[in-house]
PDB file of C-alpha atoms in Angstrom:
ATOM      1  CA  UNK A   1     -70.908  71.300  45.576  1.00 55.00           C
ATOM      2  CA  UNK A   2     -67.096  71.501  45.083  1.00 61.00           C
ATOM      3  CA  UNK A   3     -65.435  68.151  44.494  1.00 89.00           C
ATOM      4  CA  UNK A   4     -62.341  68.568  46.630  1.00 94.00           C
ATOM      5  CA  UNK A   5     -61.415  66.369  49.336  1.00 95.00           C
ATOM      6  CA  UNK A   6     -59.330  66.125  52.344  1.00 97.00           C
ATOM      7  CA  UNK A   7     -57.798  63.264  54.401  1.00 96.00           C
ATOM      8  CA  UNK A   8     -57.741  62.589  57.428  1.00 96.00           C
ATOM      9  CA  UNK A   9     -60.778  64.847  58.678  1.00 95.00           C
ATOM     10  CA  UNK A  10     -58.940  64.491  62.153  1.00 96.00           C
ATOM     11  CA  UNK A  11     -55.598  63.685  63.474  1.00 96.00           C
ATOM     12  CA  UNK A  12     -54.252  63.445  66.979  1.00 96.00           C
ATOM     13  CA  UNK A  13     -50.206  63.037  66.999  1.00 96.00           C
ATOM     14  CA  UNK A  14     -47.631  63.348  69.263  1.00 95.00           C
ATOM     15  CA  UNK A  15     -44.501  65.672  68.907  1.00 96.00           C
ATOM     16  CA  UNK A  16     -41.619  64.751  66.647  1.00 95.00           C
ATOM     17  CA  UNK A  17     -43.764  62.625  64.079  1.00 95.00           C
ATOM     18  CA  UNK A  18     -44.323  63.513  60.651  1.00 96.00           C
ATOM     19  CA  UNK A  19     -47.474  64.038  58.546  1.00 96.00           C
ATOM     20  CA  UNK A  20     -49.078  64.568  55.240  1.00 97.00           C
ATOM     21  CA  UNK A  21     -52.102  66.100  55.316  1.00 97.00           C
ATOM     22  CA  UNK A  22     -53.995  64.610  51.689  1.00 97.00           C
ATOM     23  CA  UNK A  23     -55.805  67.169  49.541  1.00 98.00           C
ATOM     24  CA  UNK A  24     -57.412  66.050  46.109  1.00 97.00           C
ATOM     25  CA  UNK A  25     -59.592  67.516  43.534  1.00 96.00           C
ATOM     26  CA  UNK A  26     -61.309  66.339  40.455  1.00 94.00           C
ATOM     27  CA  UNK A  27     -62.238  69.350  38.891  1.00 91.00           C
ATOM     28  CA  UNK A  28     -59.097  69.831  36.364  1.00 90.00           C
ATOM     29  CA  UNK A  29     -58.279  73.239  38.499  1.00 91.00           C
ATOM     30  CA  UNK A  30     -54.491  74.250  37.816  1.00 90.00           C
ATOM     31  CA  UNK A  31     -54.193  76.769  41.119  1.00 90.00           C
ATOM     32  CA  UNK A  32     -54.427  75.111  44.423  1.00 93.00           C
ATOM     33  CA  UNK A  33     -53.694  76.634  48.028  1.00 93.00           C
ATOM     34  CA  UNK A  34     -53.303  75.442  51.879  1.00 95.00           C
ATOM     35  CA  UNK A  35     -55.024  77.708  54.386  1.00 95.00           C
ATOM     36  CA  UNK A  36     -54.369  77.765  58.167  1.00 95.00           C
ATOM     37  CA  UNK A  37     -56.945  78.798  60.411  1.00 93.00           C
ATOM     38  CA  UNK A  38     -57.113  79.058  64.134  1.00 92.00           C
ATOM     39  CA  UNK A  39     -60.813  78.925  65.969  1.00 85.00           C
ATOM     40  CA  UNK A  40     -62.447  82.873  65.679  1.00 84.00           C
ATOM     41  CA  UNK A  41     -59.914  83.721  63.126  1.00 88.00           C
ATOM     42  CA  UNK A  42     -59.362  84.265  59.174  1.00 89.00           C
ATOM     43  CA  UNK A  43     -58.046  81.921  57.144  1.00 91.00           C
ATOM     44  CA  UNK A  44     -53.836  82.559  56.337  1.00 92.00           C
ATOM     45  CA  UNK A  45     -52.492  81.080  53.053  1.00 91.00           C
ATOM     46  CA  UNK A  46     -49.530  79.304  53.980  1.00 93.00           C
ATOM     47  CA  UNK A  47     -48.764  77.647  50.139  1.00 94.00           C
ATOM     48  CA  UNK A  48     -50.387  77.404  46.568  1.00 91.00           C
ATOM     49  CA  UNK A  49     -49.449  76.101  43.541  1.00 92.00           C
ATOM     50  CA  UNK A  50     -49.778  77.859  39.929  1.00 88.00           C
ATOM     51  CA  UNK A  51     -50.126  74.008  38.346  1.00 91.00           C
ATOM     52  CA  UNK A  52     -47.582  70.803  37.972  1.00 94.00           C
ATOM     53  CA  UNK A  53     -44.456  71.604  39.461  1.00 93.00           C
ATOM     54  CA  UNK A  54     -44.989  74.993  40.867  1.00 91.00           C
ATOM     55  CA  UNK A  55     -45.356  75.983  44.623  1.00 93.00           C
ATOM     56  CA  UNK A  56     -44.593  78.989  46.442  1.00 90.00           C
ATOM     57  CA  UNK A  57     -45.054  80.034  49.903  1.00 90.00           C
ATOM     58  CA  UNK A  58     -47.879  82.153  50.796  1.00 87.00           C
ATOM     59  CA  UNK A  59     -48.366  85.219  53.785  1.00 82.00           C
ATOM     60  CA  UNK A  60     -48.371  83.473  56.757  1.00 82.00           C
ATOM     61  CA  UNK A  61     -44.431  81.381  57.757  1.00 79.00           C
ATOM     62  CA  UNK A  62     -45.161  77.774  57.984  1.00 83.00           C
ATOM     63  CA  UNK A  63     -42.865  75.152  58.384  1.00 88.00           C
ATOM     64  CA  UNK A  64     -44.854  72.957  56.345  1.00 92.00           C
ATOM     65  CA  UNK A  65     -43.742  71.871  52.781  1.00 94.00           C
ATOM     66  CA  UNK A  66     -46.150  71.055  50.079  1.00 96.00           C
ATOM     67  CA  UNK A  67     -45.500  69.425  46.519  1.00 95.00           C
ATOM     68  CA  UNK A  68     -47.285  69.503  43.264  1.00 96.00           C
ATOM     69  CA  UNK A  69     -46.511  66.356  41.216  1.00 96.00           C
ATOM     70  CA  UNK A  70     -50.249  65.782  39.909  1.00 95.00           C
ATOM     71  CA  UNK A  71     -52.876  68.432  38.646  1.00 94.00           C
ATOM     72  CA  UNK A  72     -55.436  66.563  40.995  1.00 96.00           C
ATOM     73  CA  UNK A  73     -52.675  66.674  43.893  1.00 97.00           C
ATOM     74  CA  UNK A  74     -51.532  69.091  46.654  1.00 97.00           C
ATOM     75  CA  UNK A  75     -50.148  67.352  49.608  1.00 97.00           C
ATOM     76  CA  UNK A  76     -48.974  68.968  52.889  1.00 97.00           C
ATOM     77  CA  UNK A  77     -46.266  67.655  54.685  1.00 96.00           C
ATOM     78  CA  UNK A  78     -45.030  68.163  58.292  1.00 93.00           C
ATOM     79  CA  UNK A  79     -41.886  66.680  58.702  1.00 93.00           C
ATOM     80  CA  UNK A  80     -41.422  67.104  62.844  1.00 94.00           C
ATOM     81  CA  UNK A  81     -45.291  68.375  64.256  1.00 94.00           C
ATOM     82  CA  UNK A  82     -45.129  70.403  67.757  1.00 94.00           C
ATOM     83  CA  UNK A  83     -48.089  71.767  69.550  1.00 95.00           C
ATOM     84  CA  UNK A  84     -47.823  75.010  68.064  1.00 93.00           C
ATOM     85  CA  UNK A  85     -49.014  73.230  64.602  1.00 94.00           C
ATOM     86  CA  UNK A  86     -52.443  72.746  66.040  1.00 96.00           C
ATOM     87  CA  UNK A  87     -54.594  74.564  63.669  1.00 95.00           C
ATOM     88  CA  UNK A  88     -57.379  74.011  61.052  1.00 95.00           C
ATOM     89  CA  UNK A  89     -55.628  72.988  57.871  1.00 96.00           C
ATOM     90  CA  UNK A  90     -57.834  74.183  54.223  1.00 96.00           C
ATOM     91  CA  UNK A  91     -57.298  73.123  51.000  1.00 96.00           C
ATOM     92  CA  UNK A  92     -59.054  75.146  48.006  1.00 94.00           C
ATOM     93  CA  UNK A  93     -58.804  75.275  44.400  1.00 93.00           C
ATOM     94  CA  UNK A  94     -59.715  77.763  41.468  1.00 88.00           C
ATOM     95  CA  UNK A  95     -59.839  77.788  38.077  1.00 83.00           C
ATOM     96  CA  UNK A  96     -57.136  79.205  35.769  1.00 70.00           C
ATOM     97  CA  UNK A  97     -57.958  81.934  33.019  1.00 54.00           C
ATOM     98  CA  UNK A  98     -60.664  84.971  32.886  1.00 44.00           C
ATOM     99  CA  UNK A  99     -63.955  82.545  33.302  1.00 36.00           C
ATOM    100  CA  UNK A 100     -63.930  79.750  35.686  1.00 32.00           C
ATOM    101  CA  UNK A 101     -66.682  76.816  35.206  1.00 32.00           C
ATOM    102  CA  UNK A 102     -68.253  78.690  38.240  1.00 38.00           C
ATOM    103  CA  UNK A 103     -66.937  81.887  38.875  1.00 42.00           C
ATOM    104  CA  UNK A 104     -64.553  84.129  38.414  1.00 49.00           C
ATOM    105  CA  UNK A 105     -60.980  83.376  37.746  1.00 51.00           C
ATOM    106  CA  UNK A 106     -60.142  83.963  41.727  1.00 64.00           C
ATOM    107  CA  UNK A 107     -63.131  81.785  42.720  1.00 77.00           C
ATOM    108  CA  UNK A 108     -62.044  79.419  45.330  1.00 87.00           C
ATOM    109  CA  UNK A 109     -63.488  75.983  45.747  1.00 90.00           C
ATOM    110  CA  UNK A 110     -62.616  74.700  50.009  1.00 93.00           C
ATOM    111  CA  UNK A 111     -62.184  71.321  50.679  1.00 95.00           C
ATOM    112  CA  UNK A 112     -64.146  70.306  54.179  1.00 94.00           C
ATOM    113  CA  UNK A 113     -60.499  70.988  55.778  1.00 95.00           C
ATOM    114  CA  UNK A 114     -58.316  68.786  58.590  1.00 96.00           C
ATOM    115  CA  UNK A 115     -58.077  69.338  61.850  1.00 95.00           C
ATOM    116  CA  UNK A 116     -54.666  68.599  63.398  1.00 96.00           C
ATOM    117  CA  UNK A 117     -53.949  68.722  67.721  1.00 96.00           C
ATOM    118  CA  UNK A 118     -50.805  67.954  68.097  1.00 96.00           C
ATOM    119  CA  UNK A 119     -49.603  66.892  72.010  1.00 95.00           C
TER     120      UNK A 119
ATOM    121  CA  UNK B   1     -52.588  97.682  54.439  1.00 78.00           C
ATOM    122  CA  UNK B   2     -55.005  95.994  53.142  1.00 80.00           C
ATOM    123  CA  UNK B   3     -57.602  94.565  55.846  1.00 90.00           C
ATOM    124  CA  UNK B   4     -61.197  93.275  55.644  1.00 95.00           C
ATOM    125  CA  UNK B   5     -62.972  94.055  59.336  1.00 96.00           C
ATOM    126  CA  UNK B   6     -66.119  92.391  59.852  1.00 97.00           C
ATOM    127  CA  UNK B   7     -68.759  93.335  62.945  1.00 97.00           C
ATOM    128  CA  UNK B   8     -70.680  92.117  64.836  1.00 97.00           C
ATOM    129  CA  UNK B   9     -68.071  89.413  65.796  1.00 95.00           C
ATOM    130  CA  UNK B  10     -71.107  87.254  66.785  1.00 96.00           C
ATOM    131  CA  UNK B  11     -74.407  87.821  66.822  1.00 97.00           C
ATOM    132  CA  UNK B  12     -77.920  85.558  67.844  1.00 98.00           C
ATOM    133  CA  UNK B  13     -81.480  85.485  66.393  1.00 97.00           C
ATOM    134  CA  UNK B  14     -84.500  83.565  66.708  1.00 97.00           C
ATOM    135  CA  UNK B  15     -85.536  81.835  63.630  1.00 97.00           C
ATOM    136  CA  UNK B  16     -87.715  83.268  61.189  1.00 97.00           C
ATOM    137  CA  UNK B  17     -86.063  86.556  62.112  1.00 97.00           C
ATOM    138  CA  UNK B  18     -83.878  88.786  60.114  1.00 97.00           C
ATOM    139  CA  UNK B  19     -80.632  89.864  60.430  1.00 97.00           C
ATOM    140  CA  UNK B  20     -77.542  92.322  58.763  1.00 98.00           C
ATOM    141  CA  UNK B  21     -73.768  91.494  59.059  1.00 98.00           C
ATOM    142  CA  UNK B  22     -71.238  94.216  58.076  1.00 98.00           C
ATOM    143  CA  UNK B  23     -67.932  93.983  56.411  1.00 98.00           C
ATOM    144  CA  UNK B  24     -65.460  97.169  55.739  1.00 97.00           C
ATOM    145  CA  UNK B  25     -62.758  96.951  54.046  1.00 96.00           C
ATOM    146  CA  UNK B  26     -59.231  99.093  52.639  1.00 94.00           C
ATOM    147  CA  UNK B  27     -58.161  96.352  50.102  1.00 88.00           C
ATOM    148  CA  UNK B  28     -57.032  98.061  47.036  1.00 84.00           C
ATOM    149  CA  UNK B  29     -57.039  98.069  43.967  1.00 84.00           C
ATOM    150  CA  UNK B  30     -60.803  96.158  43.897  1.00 85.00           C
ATOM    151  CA  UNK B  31     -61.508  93.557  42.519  1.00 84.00           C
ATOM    152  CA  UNK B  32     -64.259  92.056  43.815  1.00 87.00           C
ATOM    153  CA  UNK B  33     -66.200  90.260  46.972  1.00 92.00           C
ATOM    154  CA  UNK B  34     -67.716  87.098  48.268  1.00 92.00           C
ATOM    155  CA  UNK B  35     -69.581  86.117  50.978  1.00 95.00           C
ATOM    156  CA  UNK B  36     -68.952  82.562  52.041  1.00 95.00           C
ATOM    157  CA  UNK B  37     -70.516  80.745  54.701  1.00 96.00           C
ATOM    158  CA  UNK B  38     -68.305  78.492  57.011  1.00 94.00           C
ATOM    159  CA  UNK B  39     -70.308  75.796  59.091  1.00 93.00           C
ATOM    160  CA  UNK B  40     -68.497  74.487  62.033  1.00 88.00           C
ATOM    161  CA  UNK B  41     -65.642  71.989  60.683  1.00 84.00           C
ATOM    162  CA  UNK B  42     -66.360  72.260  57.270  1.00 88.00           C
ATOM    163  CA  UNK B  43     -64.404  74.395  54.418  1.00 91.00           C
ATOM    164  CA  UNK B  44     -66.405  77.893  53.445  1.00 92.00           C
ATOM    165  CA  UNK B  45     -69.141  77.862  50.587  1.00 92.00           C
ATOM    166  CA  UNK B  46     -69.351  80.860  48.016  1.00 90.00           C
ATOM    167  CA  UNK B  47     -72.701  82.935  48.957  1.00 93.00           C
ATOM    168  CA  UNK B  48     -72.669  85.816  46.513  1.00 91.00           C
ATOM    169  CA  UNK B  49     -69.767  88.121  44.524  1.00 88.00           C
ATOM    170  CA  UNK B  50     -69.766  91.259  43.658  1.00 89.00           C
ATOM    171  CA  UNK B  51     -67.856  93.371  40.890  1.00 86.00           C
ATOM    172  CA  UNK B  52     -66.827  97.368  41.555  1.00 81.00           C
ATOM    173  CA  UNK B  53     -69.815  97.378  39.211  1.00 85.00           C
ATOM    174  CA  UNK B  54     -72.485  95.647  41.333  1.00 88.00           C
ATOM    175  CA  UNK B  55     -74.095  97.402  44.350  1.00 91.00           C
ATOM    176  CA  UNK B  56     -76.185  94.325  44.771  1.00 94.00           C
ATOM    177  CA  UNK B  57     -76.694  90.562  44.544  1.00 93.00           C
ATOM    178  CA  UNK B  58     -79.646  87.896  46.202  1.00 94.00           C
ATOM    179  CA  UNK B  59     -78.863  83.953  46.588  1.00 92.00           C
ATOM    180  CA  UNK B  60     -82.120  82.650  48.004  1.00 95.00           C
ATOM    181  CA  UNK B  61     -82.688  84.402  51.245  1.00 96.00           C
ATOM    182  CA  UNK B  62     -79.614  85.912  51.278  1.00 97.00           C
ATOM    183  CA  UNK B  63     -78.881  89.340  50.075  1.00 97.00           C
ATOM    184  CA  UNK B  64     -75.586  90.900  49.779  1.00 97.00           C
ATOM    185  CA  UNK B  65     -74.879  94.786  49.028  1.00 97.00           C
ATOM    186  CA  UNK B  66     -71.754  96.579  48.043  1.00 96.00           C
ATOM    187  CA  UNK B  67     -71.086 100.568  48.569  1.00 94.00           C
ATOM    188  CA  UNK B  68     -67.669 100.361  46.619  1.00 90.00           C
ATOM    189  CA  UNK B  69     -67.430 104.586  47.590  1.00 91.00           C
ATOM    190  CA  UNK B  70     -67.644 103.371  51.075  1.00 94.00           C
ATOM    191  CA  UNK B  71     -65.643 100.411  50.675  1.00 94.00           C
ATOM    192  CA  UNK B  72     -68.630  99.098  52.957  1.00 96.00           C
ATOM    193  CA  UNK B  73     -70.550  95.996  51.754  1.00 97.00           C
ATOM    194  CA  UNK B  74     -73.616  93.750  54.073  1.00 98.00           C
ATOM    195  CA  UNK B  75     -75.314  90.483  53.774  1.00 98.00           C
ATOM    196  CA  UNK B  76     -78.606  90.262  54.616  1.00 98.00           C
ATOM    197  CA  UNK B  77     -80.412  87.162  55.604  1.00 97.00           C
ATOM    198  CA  UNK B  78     -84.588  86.991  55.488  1.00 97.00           C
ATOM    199  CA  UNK B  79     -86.602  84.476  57.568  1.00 97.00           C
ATOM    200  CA  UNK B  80     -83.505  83.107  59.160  1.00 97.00           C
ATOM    201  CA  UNK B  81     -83.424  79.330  59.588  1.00 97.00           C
ATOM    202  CA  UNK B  82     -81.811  76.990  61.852  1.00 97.00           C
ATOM    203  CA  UNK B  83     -79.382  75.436  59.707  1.00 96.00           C
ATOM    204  CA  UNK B  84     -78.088  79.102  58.352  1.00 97.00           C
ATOM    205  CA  UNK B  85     -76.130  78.712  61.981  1.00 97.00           C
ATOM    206  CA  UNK B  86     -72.595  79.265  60.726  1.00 97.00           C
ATOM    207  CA  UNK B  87     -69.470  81.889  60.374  1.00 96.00           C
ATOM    208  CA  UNK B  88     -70.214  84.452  57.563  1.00 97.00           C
ATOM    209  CA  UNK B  89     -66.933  85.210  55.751  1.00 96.00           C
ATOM    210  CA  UNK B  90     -66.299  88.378  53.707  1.00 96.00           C
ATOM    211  CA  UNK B  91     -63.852  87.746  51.631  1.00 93.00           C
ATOM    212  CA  UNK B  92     -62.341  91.090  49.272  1.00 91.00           C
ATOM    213  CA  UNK B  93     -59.800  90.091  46.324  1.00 86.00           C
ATOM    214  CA  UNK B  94     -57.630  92.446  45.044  1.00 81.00           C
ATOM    215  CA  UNK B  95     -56.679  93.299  41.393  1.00 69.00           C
ATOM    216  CA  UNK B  96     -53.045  93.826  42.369  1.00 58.00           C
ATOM    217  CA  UNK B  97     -51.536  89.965  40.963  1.00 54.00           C
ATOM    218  CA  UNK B  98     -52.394  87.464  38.422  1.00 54.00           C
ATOM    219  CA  UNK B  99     -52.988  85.363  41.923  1.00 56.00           C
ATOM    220  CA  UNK B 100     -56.113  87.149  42.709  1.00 62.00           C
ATOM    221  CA  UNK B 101     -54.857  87.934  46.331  1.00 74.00           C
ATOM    222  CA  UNK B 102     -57.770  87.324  48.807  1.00 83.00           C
ATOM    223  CA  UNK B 103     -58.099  89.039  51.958  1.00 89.00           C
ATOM    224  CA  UNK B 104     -60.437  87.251  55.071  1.00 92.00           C
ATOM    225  CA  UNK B 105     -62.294  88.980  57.309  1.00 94.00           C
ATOM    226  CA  UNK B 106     -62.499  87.220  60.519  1.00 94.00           C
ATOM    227  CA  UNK B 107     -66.086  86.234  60.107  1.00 95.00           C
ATOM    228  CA  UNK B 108     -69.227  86.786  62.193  1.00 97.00           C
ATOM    229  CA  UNK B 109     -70.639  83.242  64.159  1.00 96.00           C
ATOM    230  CA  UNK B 110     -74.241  83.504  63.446  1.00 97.00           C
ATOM    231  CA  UNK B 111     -76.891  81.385  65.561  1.00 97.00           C
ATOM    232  CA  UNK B 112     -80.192  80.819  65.193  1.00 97.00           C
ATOM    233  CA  UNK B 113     -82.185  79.459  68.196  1.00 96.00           C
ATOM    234  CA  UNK B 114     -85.822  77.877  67.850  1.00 95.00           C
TER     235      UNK B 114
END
């Protein structure tokens, strides 16, 4: 069982307002990511994080920021949500180096993910 | 371009039966792949992985194979339950970055009816 966590499960906002979507893990894992997925689709990295101060922007355009100030600590930030941000938001983490506690070093550990509707 | 295809797209069973999913994929170069298993609202759970190396791996009742030639790989559930109910990911990681790039396949939504 990984030990990541996400807050809130659920959100319902309106347009215009800002959000941070809360992702945590206690498993000492330097690379984290943020995953958007839509209902019947795969899962699009939209950020991840090498460790403490890195981020970089992953495949899929998203007008979402993200910041890396903590190990434990890989917050997602909306600062103006429209409908068109309705989606499935995933957090994951893996291991750094050749052998991960579990896996591989590419294993990824999924936190139970947010879902955001935005009216 | 690298792409992971999955089929079917969804698929029903009674319990206790078997079933096969299929994933095909062009990601290159390999580096390995995973099975997860996505239940509805929650994050996906690691099944099995498989190195260029490995042709085949079993978790319980599931089963996963790997033709690496083919670029074809299956998972193959015995005595299906109720709660294995879920989306089966195949997920194929590439050997290209020091990220580990992973590519999704779409997943198949697997039921299992009493």
């Amino acid at each position: 069982e990984a030990d990541i966590y996400q807050t809130p499960r659920y959100l319902v906002i309106g347009t215009g307002k800002k959000i941070t979507l809360e992702c945590s893990q206690t498993m000492g894992h330097d690379k984290m990511y943020w995953y958007q997925q839509d209902p019947g689709m795969e899962l699009h990295l939209i950020h991840y994080s090498y460790g403490v101060n890195s981020t970089e922007k992953g495949d899929l355009s998203s007008e979402s920021t993200v910041s890396r100030i903590r190990t434990e600590h890989f917050p997602l930030t909306l600062e103006s949500a429209r409908p068109s941000h309705t989606s499935q938001y995933l957090c994951a983490s893996s291991p750094s180096g050749l052998a991960g506690a579990r896996g591989g070093t590419d294993t990824q550990y999924f936190g139970p993910g947010t879902r955001l509707t935005v009216l | 371009k690298n792409q992971v295809e999955q089929s079917p797209q969804s698929l029903i069973i009674l319990e206790g039966k078997n079933c096969t999913l299929q994933c095909n994929y062009t990601v290159s170069p390999f580096s390995n792949l995973r099975w997860y298993k996505q239940d509805t609202g929650r994050g996906p759970v690691s099944l099995t992985i498989m190195t260029f190396s490995e042709n085949t791996k079993s978790n319980g009742r599931y089963t996963a194979t790997l033709d690496a030639d083919t670029k074809q790989s299956s998972l193959h559930i015995t005595a299906s339950q109720l709660s294995d109910s879920a989306s089966y990911i195949c997920v194929v990681s590439d050997r290209g970055s020091t990220l580990g790039r992973l590519y999704f396949g779409r997943g198949t939504q697997l039921t299992v009816w009493p």
